[in-house]
GROMACS .gro file of N, CA and C in nm:
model
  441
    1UNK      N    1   0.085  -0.118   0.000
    1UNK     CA    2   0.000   0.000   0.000
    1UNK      C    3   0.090   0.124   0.000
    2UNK      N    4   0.068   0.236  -0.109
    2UNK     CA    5   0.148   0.302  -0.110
    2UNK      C    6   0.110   0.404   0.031
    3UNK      N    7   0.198   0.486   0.048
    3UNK     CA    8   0.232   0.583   0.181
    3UNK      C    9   0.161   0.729   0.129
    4UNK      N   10   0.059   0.762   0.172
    4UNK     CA   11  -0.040   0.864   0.140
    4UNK      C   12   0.048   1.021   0.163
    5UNK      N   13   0.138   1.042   0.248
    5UNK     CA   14   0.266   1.125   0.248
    5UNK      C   15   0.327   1.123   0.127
    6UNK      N   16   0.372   1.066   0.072
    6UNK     CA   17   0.453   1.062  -0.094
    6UNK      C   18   0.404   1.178  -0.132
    7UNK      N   19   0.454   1.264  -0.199
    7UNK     CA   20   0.440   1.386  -0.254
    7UNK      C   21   0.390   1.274  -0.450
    8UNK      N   22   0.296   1.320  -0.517
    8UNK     CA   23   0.338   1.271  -0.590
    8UNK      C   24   0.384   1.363  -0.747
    9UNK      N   25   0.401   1.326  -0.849
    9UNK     CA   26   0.461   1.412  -0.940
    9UNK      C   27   0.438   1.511  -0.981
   10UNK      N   28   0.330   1.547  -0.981
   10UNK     CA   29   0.225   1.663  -0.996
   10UNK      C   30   0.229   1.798  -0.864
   11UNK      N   31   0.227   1.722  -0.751
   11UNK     CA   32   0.267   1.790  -0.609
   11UNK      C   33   0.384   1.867  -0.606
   12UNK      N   34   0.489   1.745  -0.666
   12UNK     CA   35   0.647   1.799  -0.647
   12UNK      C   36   0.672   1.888  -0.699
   13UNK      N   37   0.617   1.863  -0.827
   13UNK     CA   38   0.662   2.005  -0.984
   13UNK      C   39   0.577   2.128  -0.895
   14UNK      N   40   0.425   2.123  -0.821
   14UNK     CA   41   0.396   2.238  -0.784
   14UNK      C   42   0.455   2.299  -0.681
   15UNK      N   43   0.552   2.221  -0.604
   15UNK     CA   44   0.601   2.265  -0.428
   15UNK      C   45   0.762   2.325  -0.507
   16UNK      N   46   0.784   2.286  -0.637
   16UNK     CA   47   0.941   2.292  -0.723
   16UNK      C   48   0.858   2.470  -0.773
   17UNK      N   49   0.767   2.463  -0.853
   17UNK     CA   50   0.744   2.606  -0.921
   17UNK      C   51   0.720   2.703  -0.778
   18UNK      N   52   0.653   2.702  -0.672
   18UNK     CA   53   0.637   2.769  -0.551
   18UNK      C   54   0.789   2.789  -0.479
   19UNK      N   55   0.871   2.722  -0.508
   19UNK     CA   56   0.995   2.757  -0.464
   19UNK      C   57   1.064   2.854  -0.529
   20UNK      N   58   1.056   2.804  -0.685
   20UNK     CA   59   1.111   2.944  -0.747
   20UNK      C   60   1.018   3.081  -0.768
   21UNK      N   61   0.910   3.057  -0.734
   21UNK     CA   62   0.860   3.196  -0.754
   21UNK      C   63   0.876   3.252  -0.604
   22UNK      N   64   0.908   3.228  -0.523
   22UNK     CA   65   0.982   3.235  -0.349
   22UNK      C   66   1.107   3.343  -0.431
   23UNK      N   67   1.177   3.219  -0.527
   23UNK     CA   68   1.330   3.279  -0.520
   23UNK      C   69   1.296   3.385  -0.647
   24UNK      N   70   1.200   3.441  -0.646
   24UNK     CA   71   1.177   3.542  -0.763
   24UNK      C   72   1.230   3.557  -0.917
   25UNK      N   73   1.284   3.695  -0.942
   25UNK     CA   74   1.240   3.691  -1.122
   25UNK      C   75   1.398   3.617  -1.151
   26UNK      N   76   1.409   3.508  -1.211
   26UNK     CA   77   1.586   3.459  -1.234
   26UNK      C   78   1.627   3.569  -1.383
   27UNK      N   79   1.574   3.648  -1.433
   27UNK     CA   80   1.648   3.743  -1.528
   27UNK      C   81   1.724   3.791  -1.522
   28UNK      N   82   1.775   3.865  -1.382
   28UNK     CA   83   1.844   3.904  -1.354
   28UNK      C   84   1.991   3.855  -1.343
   29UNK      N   85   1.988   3.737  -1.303
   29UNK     CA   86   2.069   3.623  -1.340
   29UNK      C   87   2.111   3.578  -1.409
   30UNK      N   88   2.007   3.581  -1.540
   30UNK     CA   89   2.036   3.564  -1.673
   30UNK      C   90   2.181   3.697  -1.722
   31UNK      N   91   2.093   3.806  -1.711
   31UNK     CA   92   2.184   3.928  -1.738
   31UNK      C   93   2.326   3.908  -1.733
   32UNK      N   94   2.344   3.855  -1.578
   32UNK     CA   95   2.478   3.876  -1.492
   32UNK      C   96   2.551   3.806  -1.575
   33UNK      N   97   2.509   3.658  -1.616
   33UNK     CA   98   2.578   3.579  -1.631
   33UNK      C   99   2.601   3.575  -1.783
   34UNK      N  100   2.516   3.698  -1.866
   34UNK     CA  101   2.565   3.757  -2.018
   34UNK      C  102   2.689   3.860  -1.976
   35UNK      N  103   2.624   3.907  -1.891
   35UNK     CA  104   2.760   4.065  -1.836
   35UNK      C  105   2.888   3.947  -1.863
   36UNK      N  106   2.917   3.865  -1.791
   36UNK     CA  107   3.008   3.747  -1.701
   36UNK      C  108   3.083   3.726  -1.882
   37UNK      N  109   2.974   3.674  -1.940
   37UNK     CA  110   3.029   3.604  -2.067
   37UNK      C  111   3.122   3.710  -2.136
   38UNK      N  112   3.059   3.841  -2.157
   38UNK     CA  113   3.089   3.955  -2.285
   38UNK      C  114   3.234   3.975  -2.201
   39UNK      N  115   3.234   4.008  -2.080
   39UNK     CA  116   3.348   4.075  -2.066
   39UNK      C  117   3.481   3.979  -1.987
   40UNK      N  118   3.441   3.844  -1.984
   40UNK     CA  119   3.546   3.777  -1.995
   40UNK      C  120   3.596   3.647  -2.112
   41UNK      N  121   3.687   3.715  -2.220
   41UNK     CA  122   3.692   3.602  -2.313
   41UNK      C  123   3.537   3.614  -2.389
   42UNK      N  124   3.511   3.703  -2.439
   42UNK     CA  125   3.391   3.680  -2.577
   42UNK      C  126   3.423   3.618  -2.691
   43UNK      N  127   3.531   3.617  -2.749
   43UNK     CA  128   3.605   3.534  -2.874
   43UNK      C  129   3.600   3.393  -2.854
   44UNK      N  130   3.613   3.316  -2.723
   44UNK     CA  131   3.627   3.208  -2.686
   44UNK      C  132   3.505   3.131  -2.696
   45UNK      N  133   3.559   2.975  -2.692
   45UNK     CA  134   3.452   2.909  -2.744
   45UNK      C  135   3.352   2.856  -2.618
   46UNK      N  136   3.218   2.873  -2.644
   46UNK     CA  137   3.088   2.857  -2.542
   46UNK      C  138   3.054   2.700  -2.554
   47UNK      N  139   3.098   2.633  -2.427
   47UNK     CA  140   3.057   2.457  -2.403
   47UNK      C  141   2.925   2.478  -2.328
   48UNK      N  142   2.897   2.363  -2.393
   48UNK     CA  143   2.781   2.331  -2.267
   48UNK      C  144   2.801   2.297  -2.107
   49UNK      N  145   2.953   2.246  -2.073
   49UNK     CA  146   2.975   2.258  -1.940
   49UNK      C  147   2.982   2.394  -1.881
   50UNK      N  148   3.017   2.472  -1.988
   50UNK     CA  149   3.020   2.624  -1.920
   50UNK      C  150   2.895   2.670  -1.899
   51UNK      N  151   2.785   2.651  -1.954
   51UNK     CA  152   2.635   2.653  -1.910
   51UNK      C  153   2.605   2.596  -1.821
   52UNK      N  154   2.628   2.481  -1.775
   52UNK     CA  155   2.569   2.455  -1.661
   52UNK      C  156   2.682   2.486  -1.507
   53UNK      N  157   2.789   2.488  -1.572
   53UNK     CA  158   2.871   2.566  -1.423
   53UNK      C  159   2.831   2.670  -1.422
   54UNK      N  160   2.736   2.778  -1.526
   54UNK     CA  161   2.716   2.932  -1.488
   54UNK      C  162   2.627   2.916  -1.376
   55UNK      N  163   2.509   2.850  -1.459
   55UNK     CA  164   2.385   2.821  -1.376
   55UNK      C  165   2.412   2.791  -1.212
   56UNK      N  166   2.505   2.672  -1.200
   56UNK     CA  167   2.543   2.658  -1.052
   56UNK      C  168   2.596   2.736  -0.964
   57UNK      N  169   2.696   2.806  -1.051
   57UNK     CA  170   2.774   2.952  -0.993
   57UNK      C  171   2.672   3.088  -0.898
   58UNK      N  172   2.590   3.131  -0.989
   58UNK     CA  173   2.479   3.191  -0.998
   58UNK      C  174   2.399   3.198  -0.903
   59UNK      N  175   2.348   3.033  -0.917
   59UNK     CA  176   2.238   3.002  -0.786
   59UNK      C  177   2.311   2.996  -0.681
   60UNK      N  178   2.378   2.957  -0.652
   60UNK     CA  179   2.463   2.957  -0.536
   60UNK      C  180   2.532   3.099  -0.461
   61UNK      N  181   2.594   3.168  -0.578
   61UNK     CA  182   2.641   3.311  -0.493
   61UNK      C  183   2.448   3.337  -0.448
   62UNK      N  184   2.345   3.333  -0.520
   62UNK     CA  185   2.251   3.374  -0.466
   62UNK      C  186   2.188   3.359  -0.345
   63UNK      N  187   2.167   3.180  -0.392
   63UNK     CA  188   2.077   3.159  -0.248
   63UNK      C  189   2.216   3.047  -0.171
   64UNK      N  190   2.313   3.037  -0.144
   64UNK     CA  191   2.411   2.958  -0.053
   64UNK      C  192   2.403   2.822  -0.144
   65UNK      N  193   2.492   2.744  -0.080
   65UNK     CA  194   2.550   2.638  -0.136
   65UNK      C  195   2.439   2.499  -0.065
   66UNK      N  196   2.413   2.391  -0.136
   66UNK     CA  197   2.310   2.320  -0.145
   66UNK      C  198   2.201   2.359  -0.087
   67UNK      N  199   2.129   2.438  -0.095
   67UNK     CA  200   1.976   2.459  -0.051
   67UNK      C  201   1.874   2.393  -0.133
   68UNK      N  202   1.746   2.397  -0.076
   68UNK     CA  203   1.651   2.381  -0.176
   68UNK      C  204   1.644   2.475  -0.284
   69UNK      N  205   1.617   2.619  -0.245
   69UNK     CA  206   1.634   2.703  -0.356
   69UNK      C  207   1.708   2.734  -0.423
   70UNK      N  208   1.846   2.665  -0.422
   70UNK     CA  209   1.942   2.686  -0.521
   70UNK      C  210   1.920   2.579  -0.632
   71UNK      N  211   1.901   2.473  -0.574
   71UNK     CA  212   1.890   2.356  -0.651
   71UNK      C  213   1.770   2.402  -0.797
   72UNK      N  214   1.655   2.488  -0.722
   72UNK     CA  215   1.553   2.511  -0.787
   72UNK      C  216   1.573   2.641  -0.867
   73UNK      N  217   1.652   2.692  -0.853
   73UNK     CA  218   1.676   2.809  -0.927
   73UNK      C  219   1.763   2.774  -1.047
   74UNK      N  220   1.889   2.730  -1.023
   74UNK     CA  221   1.957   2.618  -1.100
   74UNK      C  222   1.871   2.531  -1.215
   75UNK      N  223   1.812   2.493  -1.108
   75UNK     CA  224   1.715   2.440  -1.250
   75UNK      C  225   1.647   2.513  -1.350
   76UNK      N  226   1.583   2.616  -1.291
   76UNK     CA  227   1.522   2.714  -1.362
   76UNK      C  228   1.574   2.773  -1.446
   77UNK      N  229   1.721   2.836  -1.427
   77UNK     CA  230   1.803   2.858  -1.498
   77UNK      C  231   1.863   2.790  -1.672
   78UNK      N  232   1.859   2.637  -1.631
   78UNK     CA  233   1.908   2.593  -1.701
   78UNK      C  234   1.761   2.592  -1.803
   79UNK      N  235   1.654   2.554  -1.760
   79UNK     CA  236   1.590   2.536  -1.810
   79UNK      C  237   1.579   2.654  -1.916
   80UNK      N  238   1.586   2.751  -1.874
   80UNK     CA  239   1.623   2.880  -1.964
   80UNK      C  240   1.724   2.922  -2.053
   81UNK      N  241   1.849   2.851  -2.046
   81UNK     CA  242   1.950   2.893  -2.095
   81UNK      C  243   2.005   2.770  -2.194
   82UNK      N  244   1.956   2.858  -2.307
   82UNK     CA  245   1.973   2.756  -2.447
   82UNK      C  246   2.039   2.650  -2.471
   83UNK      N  247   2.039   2.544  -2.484
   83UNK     CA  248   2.125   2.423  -2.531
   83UNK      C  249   2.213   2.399  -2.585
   84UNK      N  250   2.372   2.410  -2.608
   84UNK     CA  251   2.416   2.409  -2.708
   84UNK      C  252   2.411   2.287  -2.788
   85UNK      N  253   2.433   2.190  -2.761
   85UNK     CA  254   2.457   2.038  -2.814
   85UNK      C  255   2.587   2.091  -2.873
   86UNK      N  256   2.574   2.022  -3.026
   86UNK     CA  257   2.702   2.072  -3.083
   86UNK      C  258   2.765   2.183  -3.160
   87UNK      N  259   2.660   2.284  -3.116
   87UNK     CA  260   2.665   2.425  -3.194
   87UNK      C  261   2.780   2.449  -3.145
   88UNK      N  262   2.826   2.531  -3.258
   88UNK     CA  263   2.976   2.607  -3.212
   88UNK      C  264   2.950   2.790  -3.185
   89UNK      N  265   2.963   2.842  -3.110
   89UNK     CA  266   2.931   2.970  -3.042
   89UNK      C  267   3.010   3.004  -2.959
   90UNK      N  268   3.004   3.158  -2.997
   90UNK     CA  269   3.161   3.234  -2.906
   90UNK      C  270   3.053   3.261  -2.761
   91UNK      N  271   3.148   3.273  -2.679
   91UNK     CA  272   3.058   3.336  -2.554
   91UNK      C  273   2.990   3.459  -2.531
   92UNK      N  274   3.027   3.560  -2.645
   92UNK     CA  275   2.970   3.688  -2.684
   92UNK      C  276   2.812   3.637  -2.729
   93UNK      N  277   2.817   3.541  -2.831
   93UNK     CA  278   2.737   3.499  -2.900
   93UNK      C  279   2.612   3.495  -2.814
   94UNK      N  280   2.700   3.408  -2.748
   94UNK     CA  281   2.594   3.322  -2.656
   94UNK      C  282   2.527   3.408  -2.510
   95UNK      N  283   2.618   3.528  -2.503
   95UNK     CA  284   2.540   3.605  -2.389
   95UNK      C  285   2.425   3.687  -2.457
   96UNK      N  286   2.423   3.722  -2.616
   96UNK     CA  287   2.338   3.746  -2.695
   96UNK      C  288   2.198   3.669  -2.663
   97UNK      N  289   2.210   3.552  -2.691
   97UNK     CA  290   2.071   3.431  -2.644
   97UNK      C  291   2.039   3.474  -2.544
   98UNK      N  292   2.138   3.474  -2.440
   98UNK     CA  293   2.081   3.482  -2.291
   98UNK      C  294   2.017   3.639  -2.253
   99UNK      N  295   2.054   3.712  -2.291
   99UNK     CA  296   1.979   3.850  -2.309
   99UNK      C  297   1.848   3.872  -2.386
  100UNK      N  298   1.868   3.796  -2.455
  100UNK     CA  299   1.701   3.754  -2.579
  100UNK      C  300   1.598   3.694  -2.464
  101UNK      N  301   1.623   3.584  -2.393
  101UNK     CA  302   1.557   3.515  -2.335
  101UNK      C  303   1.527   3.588  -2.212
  102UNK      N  304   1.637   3.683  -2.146
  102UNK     CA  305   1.610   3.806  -2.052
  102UNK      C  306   1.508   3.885  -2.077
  103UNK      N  307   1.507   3.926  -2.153
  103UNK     CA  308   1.411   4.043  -2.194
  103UNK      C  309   1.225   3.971  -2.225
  104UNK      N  310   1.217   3.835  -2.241
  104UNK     CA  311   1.091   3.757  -2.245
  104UNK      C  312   0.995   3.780  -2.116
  105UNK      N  313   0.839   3.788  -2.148
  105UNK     CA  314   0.815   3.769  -1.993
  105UNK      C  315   0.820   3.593  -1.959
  106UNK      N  316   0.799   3.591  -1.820
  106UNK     CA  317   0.825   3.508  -1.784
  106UNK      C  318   0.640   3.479  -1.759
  107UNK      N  319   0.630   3.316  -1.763
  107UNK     CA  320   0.491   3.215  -1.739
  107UNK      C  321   0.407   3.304  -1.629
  108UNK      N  322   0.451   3.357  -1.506
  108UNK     CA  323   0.414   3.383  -1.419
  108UNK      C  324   0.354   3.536  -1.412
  109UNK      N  325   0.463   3.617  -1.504
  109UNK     CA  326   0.445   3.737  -1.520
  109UNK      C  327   0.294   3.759  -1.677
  110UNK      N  328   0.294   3.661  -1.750
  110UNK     CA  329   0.210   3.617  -1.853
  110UNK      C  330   0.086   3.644  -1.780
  111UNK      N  331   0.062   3.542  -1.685
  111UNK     CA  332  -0.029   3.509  -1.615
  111UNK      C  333  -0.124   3.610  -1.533
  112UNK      N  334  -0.003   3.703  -1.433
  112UNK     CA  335  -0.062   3.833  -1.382
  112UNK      C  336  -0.127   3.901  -1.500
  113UNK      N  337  -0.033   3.966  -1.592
  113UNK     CA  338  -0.097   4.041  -1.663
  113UNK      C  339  -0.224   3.992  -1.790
  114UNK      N  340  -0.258   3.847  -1.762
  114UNK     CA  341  -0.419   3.823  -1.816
  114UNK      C  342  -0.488   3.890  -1.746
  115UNK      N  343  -0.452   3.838  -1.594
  115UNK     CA  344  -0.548   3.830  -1.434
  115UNK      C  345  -0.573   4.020  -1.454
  116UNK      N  346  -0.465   4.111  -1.513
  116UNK     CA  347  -0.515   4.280  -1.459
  116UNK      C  348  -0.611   4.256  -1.574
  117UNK      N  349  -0.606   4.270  -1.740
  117UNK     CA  350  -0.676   4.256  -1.785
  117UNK      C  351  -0.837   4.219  -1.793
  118UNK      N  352  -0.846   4.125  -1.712
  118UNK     CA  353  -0.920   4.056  -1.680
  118UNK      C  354  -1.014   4.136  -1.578
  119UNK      N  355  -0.932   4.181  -1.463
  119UNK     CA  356  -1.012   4.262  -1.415
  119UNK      C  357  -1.044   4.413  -1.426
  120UNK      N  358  -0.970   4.440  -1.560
  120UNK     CA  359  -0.981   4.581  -1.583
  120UNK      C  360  -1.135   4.556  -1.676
  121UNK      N  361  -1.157   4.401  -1.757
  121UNK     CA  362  -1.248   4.411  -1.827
  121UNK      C  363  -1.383   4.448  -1.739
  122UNK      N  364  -1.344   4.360  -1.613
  122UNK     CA  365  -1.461   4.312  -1.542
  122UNK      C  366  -1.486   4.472  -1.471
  123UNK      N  367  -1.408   4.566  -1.446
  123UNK     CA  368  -1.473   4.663  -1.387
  123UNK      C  369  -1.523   4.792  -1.496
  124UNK      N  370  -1.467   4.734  -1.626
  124UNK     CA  371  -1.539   4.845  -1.672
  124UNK      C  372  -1.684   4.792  -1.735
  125UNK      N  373  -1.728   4.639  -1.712
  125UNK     CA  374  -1.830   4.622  -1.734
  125UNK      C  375  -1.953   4.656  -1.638
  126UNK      N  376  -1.889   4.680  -1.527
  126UNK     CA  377  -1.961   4.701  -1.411
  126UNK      C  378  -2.042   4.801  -1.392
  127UNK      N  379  -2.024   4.908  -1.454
  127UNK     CA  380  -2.087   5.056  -1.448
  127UNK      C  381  -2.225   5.026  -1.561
  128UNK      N  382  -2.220   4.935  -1.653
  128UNK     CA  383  -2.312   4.898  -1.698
  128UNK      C  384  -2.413   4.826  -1.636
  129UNK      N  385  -2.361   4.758  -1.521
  129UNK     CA  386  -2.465   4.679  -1.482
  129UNK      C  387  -2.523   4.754  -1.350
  130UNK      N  388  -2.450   4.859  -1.338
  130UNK     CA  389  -2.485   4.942  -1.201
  130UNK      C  390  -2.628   5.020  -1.288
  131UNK      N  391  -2.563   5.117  -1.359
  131UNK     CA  392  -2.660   5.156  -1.445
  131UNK      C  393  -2.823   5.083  -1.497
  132UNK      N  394  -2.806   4.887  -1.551
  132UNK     CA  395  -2.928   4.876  -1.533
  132UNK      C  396  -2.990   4.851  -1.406
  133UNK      N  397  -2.934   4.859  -1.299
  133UNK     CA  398  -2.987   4.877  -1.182
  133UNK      C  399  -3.069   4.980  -1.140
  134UNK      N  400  -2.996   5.115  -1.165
  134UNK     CA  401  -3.024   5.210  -1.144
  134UNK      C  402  -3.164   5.225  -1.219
  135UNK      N  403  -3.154   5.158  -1.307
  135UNK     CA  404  -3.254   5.215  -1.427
  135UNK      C  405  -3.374   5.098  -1.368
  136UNK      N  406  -3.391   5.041  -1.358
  136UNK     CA  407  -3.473   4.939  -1.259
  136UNK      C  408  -3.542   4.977  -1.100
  137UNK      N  409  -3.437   5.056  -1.073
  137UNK     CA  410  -3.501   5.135  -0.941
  137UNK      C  411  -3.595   5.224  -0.988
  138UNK      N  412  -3.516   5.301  -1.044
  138UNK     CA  413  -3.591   5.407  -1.130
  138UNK      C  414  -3.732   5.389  -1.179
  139UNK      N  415  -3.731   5.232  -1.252
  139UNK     CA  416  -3.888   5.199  -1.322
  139UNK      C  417  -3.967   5.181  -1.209
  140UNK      N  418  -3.922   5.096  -1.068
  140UNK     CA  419  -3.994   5.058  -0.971
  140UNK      C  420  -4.066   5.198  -0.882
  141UNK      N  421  -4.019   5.291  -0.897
  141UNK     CA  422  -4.013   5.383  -0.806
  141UNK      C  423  -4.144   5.508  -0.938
  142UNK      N  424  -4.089   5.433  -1.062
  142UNK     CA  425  -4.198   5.593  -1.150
  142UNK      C  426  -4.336   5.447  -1.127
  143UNK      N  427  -4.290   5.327  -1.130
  143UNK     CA  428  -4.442   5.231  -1.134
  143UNK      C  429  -4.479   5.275  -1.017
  144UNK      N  430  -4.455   5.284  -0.865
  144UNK     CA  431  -4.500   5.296  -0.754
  144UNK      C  432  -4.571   5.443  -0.745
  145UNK      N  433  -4.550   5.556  -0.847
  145UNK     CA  434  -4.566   5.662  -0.777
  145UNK      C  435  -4.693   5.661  -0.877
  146UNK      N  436  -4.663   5.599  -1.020
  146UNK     CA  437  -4.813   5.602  -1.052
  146UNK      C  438  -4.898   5.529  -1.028
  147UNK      N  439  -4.901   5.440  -0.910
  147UNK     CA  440  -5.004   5.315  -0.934
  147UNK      C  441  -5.092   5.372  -0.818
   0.00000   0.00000   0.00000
């Protein structure tokens, strides 16, 4: 019988996204670690180990060395920061990407700005419905005075 405690996969990914939105916007991070690229060695060639030691570097000066939220930021990070496989790219290049992907909103920030929308629709529909109210009092009140 499984153990009703088990977080299960669905749980984890949501207690994993609530952690990084804890550890807030990672763009900034992104930036640093384009600043990092351009002005040390831009001619030089961009590995994929150097992507994921940025990412670790990063999370760590941020949130300390093995935390939960580093781990999760780290991830986040990477998850963001383009793949090379076997592309060949200078590190200039490549702080280019990472500045592209900086400047994106982020899922979360997407999301708020439906939610203002949303309620900017909903309050400017509102004066309409105040209005047939009004206008309903109004009928009740000219029916009452003539009846």
């Amino acid at each position: 019988m499984p153990d009703l405690t088990d977080l299960s996969q669905p749980d984890e990914a949501l207690r994993q996204t609530r952690v990084i939105e804890e550890a807030g916007d990672i763009r900034p991070l992104l930036t640093r670690i384009a600043d990092r690229l351009t002005g040390n060695l831009p001619a030089a060639a961009m590995r994929d180990v150097n992507r994921i030691s940025y990412a670790r570097q990063y999370a760590e000066a941020e949130h300390g060395y093995g935390t939960t939220m580093t781990r999760a930021v780290e991830r986040a990070l990477l998850r963001q920061m383009p793949r090379l496989d076997d592309r060949v790219i200078t590190r200039g290049e490549y702080a280019l990407l990472l500045r592209t992907v900086a400047g994106r909103l982020t899922r979360s920030e997407r999301v708020a700005e439906l939610q203002r929308e949303a309620a900017q629709a909903y309050t400017a529909a509102r004066p309409r419905e105040d209005q047939a109210r009004a206008a309903l009092v109004y009928a009740r009140i000219d029916g009452n005075a003539s009846a």
